[in-house]
GROMACS .gro file of N, CA and C in nm:
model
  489
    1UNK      N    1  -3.515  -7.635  -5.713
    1UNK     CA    2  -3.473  -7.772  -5.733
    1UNK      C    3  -3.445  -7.837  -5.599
    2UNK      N    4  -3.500  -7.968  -5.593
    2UNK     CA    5  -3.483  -8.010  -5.463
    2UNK      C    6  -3.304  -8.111  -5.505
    3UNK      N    7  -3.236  -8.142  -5.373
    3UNK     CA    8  -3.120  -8.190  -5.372
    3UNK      C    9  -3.107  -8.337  -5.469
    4UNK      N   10  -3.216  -8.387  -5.467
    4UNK     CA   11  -3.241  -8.494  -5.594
    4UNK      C   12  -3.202  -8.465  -5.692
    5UNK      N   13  -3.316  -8.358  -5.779
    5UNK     CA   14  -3.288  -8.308  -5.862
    5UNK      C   15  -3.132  -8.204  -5.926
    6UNK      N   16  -3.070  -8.164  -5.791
    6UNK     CA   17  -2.964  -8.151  -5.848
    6UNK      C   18  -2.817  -8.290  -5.853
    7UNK      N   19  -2.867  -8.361  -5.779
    7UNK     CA   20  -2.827  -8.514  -5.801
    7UNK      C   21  -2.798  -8.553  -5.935
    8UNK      N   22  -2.926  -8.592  -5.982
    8UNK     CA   23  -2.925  -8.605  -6.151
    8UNK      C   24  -2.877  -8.528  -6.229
    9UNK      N   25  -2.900  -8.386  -6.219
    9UNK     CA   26  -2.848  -8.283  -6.364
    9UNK      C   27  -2.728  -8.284  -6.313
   10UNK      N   28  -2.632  -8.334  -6.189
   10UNK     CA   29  -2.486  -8.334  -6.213
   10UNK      C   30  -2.439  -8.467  -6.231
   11UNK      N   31  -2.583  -8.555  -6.242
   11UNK     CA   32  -2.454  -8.671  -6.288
   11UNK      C   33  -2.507  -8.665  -6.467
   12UNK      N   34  -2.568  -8.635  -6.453
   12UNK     CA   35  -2.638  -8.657  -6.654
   12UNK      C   36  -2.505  -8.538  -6.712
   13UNK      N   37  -2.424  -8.411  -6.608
   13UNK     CA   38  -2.328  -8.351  -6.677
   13UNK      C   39  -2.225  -8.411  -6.702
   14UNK      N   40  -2.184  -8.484  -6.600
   14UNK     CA   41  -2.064  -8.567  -6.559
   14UNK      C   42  -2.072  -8.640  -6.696
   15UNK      N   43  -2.194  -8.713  -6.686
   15UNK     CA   44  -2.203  -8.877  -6.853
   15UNK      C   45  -2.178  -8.756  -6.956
   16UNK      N   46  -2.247  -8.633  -6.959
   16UNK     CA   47  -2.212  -8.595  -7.104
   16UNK      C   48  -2.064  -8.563  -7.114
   17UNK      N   49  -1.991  -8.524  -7.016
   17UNK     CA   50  -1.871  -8.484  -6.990
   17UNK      C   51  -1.743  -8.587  -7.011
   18UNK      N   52  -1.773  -8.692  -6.942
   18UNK     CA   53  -1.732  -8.815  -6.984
   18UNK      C   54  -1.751  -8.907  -7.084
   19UNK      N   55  -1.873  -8.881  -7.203
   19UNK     CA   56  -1.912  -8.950  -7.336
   19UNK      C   57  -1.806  -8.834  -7.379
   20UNK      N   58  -1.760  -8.718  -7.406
   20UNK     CA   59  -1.672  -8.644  -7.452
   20UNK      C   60  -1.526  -8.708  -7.457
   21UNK      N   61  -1.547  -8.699  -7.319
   21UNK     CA   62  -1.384  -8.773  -7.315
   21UNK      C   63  -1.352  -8.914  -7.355
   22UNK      N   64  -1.469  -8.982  -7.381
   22UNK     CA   65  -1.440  -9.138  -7.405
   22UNK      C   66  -1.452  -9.109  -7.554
   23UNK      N   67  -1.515  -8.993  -7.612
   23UNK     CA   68  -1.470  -8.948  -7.786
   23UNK      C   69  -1.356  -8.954  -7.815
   24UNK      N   70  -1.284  -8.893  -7.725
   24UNK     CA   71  -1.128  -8.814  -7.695
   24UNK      C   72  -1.043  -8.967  -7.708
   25UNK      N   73  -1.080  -9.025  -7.583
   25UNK     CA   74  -1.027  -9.191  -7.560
   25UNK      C   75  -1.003  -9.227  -7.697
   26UNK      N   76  -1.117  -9.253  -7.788
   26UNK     CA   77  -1.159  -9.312  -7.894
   26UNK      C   78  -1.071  -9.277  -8.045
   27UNK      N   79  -1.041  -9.188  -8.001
   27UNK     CA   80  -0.970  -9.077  -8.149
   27UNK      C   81  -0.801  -9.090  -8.094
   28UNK      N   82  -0.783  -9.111  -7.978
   28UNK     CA   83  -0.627  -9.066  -7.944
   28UNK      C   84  -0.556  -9.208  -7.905
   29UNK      N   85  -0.660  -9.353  -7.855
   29UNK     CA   86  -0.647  -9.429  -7.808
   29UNK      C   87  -0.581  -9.415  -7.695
   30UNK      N   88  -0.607  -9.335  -7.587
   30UNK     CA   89  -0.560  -9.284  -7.416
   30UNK      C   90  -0.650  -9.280  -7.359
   31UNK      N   91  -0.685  -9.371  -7.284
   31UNK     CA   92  -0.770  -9.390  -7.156
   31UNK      C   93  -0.728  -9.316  -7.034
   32UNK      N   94  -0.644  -9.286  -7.028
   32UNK     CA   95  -0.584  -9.198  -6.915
   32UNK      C   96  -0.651  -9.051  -6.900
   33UNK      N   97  -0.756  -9.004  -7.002
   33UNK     CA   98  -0.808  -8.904  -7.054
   33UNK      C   99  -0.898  -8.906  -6.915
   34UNK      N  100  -0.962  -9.052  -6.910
   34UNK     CA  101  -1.082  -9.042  -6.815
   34UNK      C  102  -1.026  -8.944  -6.662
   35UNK      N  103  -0.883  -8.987  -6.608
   35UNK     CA  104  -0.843  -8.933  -6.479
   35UNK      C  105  -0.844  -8.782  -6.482
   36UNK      N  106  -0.764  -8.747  -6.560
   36UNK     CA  107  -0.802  -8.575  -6.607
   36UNK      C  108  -0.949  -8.549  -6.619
   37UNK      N  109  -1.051  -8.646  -6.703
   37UNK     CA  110  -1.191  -8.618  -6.611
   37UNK      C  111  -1.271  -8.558  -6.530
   38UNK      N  112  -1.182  -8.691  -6.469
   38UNK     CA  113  -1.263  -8.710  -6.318
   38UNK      C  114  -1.205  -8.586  -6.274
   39UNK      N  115  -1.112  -8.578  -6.254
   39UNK     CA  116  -1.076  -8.488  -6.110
   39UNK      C  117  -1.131  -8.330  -6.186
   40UNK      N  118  -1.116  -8.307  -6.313
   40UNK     CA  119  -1.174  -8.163  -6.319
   40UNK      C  120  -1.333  -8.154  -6.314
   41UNK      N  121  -1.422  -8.262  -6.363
   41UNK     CA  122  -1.548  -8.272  -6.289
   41UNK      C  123  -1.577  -8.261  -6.172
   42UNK      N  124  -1.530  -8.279  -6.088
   42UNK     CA  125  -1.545  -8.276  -5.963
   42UNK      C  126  -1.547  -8.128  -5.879
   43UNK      N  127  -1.429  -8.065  -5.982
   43UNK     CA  128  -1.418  -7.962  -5.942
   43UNK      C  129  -1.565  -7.823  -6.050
   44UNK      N  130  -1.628  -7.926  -6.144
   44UNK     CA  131  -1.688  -7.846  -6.238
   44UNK      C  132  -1.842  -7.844  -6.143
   45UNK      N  133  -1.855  -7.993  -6.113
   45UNK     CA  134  -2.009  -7.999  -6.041
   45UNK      C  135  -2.011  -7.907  -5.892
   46UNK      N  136  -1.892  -7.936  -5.811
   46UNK     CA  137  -1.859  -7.802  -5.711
   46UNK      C  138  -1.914  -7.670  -5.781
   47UNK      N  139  -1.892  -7.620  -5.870
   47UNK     CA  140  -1.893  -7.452  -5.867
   47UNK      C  141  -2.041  -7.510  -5.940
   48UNK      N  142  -2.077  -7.563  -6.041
   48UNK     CA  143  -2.231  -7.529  -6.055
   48UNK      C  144  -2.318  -7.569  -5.965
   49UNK      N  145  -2.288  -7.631  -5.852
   49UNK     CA  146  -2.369  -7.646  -5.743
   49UNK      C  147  -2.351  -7.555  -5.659
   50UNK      N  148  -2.278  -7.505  -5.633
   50UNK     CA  149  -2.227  -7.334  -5.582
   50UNK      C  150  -2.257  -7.250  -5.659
   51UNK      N  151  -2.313  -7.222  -5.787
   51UNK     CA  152  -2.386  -7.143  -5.837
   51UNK      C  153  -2.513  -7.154  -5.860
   52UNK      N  154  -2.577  -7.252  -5.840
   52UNK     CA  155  -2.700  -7.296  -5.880
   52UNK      C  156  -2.836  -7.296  -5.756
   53UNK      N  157  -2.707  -7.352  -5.644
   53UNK     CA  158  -2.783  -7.372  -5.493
   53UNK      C  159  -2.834  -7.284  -5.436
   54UNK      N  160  -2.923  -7.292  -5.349
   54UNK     CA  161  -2.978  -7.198  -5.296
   54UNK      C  162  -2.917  -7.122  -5.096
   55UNK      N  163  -2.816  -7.248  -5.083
   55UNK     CA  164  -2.810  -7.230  -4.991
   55UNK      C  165  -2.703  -7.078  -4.928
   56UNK      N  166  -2.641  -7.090  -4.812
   56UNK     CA  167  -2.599  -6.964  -4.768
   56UNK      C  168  -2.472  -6.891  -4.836
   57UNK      N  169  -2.457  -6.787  -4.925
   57UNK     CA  170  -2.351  -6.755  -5.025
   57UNK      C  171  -2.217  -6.748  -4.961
   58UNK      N  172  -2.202  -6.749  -4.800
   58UNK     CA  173  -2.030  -6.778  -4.795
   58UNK      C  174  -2.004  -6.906  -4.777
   59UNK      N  175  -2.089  -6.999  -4.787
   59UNK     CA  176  -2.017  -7.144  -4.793
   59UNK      C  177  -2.002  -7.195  -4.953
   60UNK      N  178  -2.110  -7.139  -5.006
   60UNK     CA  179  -2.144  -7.182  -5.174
   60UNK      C  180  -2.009  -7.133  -5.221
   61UNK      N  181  -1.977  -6.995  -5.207
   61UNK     CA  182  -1.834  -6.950  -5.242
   61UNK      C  183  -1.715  -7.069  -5.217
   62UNK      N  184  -1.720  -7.064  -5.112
   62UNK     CA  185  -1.580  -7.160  -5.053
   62UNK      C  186  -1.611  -7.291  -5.115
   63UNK      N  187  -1.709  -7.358  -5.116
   63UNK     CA  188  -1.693  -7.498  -5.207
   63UNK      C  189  -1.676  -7.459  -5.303
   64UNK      N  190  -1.690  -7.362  -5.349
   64UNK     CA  191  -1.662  -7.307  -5.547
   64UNK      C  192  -1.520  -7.271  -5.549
   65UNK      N  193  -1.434  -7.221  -5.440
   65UNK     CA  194  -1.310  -7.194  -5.432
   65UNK      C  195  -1.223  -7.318  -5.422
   66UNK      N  196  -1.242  -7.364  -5.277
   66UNK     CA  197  -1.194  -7.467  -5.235
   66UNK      C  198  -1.156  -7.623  -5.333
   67UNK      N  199  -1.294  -7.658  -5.331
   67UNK     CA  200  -1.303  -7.767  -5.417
   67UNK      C  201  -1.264  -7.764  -5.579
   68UNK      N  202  -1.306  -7.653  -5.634
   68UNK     CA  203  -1.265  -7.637  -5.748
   68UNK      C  204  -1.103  -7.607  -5.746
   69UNK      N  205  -1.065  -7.529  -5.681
   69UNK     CA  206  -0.919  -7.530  -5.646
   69UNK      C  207  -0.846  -7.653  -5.682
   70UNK      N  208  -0.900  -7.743  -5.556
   70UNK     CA  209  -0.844  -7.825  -5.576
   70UNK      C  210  -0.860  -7.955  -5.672
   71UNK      N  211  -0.918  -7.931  -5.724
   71UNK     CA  212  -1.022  -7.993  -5.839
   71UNK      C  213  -0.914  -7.993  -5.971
   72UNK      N  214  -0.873  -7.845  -5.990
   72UNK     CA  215  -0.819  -7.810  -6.105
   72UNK      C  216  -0.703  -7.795  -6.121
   73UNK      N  217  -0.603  -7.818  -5.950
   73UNK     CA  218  -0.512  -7.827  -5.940
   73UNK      C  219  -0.462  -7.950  -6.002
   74UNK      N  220  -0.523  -8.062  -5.952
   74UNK     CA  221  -0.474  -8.231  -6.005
   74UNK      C  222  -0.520  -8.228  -6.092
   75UNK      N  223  -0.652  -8.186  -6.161
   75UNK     CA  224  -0.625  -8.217  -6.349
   75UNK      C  225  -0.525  -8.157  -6.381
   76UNK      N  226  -0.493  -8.065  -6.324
   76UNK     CA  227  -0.351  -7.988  -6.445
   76UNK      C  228  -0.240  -8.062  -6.447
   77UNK      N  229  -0.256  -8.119  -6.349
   77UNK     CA  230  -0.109  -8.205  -6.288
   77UNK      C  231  -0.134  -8.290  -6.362
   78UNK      N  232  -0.274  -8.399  -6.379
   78UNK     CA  233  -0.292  -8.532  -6.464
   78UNK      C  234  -0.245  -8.494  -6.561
   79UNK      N  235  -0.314  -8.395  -6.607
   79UNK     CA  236  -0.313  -8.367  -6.808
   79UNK      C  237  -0.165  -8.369  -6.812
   80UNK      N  238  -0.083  -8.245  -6.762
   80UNK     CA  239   0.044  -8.214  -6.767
   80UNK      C  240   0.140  -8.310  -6.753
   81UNK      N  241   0.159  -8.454  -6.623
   81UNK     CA  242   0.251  -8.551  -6.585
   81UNK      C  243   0.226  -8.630  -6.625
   82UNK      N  244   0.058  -8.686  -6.714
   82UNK     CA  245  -0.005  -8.778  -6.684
   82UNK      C  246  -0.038  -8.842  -6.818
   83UNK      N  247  -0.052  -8.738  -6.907
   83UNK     CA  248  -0.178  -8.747  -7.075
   83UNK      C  249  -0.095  -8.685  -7.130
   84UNK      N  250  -0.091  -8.575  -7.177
   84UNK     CA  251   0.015  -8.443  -7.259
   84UNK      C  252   0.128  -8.524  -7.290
   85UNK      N  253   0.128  -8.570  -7.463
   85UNK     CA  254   0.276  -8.639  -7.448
   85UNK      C  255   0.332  -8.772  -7.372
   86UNK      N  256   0.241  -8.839  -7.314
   86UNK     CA  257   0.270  -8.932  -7.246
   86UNK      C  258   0.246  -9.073  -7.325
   87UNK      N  259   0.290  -9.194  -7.291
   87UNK     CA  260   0.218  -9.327  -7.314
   87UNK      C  261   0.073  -9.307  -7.246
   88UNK      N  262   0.035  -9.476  -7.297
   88UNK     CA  263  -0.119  -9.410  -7.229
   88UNK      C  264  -0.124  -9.513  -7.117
   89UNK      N  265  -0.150  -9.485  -6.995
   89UNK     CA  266  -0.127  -9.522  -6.836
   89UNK      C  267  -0.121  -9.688  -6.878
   90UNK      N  268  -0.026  -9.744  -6.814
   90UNK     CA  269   0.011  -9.902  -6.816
   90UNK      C  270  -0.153 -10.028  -6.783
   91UNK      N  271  -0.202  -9.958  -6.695
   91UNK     CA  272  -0.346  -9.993  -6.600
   91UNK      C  273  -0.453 -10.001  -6.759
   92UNK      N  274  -0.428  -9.908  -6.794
   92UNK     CA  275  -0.574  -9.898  -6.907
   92UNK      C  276  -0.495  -9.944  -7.055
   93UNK      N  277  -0.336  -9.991  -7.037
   93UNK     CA  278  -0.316 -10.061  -7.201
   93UNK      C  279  -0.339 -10.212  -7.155
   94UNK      N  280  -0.326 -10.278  -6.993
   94UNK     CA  281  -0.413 -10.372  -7.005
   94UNK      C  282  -0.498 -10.414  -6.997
   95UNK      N  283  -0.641 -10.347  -7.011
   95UNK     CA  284  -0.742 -10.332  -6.977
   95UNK      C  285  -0.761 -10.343  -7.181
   96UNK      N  286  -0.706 -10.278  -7.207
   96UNK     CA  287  -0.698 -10.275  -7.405
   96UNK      C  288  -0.664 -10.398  -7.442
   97UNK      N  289  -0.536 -10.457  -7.381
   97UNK     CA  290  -0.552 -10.556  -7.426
   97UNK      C  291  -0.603 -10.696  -7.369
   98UNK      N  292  -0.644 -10.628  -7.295
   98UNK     CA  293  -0.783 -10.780  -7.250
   98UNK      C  294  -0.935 -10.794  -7.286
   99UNK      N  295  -0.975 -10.661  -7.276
   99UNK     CA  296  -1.073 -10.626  -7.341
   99UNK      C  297  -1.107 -10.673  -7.509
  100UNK      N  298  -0.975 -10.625  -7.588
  100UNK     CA  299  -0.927 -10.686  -7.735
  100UNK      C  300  -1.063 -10.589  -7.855
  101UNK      N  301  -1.146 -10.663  -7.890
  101UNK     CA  302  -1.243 -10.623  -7.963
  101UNK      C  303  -1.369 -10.547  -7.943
  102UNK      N  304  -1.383 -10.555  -7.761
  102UNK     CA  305  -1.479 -10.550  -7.724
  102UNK      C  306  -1.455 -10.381  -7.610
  103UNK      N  307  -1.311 -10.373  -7.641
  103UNK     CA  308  -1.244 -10.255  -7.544
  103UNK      C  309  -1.321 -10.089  -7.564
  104UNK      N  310  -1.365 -10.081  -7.669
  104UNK     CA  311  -1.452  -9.926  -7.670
  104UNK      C  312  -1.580  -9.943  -7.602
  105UNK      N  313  -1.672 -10.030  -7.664
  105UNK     CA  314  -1.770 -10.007  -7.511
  105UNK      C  315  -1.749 -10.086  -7.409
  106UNK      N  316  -1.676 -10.149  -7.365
  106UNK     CA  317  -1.617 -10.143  -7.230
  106UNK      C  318  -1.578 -10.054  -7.170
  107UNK      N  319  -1.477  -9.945  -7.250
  107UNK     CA  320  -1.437  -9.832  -7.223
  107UNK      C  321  -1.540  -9.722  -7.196
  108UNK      N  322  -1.654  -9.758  -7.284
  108UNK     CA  323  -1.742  -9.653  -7.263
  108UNK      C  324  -1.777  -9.679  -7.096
  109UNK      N  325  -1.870  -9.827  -7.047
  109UNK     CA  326  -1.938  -9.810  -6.963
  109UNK      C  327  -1.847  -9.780  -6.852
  110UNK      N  328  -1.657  -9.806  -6.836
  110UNK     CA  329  -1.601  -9.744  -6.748
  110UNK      C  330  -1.652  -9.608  -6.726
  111UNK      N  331  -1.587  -9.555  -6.845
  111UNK     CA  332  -1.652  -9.404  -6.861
  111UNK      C  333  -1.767  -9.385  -6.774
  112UNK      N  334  -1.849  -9.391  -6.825
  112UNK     CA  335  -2.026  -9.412  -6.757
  112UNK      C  336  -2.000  -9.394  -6.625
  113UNK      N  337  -1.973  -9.533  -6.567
  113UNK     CA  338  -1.906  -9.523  -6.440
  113UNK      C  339  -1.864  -9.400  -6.329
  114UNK      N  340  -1.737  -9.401  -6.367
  114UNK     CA  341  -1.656  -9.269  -6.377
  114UNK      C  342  -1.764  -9.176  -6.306
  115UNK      N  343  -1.853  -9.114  -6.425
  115UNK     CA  344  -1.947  -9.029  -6.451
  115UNK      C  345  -2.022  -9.010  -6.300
  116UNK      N  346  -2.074  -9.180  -6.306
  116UNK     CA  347  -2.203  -9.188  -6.157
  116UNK      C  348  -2.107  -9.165  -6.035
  117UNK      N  349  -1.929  -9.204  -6.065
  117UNK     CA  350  -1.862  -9.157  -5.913
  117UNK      C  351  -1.859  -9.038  -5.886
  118UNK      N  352  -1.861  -8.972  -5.987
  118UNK     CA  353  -1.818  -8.807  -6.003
  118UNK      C  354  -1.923  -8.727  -5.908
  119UNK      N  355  -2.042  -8.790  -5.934
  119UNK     CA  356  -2.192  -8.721  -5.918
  119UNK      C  357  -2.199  -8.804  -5.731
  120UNK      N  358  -2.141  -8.879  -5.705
  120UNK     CA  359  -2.157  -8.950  -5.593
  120UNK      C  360  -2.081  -8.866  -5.474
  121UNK      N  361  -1.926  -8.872  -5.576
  121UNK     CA  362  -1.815  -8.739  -5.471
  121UNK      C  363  -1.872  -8.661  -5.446
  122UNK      N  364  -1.943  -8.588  -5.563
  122UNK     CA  365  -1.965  -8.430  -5.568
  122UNK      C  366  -2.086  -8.399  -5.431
  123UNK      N  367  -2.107  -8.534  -5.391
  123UNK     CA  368  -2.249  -8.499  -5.294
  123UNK      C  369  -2.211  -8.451  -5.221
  124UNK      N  370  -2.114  -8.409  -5.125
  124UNK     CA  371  -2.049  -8.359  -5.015
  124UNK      C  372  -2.102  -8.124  -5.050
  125UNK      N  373  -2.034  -8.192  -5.172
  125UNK     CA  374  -2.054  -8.009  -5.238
  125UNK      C  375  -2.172  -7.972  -5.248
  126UNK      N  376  -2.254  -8.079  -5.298
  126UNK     CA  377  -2.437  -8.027  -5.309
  126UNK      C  378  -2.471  -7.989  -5.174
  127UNK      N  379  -2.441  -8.064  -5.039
  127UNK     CA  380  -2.492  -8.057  -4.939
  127UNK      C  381  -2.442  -7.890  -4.885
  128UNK      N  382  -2.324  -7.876  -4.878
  128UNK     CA  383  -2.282  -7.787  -4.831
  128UNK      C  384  -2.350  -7.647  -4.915
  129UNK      N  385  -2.361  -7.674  -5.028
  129UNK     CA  386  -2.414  -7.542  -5.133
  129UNK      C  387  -2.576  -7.530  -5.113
  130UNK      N  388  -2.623  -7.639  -5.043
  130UNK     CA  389  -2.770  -7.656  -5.021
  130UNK      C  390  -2.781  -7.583  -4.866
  131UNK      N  391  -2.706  -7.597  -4.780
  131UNK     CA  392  -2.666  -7.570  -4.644
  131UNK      C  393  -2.729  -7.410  -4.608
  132UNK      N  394  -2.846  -7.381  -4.536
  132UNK     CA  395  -2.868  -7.244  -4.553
  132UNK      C  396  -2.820  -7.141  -4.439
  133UNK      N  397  -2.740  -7.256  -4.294
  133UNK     CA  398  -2.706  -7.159  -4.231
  133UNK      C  399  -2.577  -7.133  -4.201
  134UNK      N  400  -2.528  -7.034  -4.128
  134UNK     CA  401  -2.412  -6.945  -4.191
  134UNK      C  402  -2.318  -7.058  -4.093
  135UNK      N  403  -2.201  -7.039  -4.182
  135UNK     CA  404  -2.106  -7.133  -4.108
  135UNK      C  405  -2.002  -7.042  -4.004
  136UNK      N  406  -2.011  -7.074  -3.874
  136UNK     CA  407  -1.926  -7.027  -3.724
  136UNK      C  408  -1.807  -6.965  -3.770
  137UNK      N  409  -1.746  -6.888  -3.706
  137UNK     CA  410  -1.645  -6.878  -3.774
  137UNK      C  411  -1.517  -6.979  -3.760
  138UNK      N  412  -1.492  -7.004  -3.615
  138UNK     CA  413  -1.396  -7.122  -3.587
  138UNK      C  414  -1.449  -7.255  -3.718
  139UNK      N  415  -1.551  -7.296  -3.727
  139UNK     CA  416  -1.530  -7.357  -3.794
  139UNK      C  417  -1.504  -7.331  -3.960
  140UNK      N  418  -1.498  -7.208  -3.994
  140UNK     CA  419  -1.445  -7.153  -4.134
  140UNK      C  420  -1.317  -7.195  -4.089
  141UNK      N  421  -1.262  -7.114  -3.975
  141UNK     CA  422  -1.100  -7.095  -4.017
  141UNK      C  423  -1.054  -7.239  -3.997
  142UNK      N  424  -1.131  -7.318  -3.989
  142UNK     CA  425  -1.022  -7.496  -3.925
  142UNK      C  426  -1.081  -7.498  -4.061
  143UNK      N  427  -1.169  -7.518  -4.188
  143UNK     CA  428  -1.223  -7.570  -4.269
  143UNK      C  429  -1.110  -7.505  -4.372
  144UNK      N  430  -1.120  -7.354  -4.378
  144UNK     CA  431  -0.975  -7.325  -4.467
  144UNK      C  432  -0.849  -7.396  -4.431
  145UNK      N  433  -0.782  -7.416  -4.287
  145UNK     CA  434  -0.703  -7.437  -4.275
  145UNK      C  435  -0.634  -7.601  -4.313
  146UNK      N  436  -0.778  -7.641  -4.287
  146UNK     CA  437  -0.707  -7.820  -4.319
  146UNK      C  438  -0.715  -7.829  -4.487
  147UNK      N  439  -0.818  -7.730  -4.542
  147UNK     CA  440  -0.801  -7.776  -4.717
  147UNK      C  441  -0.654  -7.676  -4.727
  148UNK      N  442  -0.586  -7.594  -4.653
  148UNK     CA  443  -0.453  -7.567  -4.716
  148UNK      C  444  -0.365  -7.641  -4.726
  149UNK      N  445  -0.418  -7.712  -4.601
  149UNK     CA  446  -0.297  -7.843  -4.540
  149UNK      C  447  -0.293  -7.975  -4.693
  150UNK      N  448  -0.442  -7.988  -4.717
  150UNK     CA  449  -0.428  -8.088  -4.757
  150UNK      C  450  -0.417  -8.064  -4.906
  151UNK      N  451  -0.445  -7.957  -4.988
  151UNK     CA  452  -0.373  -7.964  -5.099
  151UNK      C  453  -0.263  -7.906  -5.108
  152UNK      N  454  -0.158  -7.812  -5.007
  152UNK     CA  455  -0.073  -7.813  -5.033
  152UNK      C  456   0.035  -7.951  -4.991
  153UNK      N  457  -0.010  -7.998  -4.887
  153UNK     CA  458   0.077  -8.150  -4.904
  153UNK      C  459   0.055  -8.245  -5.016
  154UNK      N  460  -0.071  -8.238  -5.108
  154UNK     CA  461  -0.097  -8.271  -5.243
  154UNK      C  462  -0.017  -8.277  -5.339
  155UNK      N  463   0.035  -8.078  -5.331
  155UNK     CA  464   0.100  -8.091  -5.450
  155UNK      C  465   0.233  -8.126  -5.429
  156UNK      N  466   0.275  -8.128  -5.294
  156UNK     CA  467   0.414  -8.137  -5.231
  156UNK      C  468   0.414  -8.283  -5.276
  157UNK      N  469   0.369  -8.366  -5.296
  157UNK     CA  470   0.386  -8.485  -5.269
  157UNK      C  471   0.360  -8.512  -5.435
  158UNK      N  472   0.249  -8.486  -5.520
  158UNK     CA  473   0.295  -8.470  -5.641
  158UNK      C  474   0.435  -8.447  -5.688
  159UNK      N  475   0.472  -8.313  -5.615
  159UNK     CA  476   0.595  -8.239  -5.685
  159UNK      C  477   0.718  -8.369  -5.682
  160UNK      N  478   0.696  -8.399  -5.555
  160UNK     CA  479   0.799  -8.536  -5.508
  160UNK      C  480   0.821  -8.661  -5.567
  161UNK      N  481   0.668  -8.682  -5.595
  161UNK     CA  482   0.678  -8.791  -5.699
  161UNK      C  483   0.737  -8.767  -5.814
  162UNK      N  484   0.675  -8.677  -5.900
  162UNK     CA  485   0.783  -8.629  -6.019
  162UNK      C  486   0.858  -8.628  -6.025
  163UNK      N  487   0.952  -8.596  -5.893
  163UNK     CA  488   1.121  -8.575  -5.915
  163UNK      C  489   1.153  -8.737  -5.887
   0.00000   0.00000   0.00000
């Protein structure tokens, strides 16, 4: 598969992934569903592009670690602080009620949306999983070191907000 082609089959996953969740939207009336989404797509098109790619297997790993990591860290946090038990986000009840009659496929083509950003982020991960030569090591250890930095100040700053 050339990098095109995995272009499309992760955003055509993303729309089916996101027509799911705009089901979800549809049945629970929570648009907030879409953010839990996004961020675990992101982390879903990472590892099947790290499994799928052809390129060099210790970088494909680490975007499958890394990104999904952190991928699945903030959905848990969305679902958990965000959806689970919650109202449904202030942003998308006025978007409901402006929308009025016309708010489900509106909602959908957000959705949709959503979907083509997901597949847009995720390009960073295709490239790197496409990538066939071996990555230096200095630049592994600064590449681990700033994604520690930056999702553990993530969740630090999550955690903070919560309280």
């Amino acid at each position: 598969m050339t990098g095109l082609d995995f272009f499309f089959a992760g955003w055509a996953a993303a729309a089916l992934l996101m027509l799911v969740a705009w089901l979800v939207q549809w049945r629970t009336r929570d648009a907030g569903v879409v953010d839990f989404t996004w961020a675990a797509g992101l982390g879903l098109l990472a590892i099947g592009y790290a499994w799928l790619a052809d390129g060099e297997p210790l970088r494909r790993i680490l975007v499958a670690a890394m990104a999904g990591g952190w991928s699945f860290r903030l959905a848990a946090y969305i679902l958990r602080n965000r959806v689970i038990g919650k109202p449904e986000d202030g942003r998308y009840q006025r978007l409901r009620a402006h929308w009025r009659e016309h708010a489900q496929l509106k909602f959908f083509g957000f959705f949709q949306a959503q979907a083509l950003l997901t597949a847009v982020f995720a390009l960073p991960f295709l490239i790197v999983a496409l990538t066939p030569e071996r990555l230096p090591l200095p630049a592994l250890v600064a590449a681990v070191s700033i994604w520690l930095l930056a999702v553990g100040g993530e969740a630090l700053a999550d955690r903070q907000l919560a309280t």
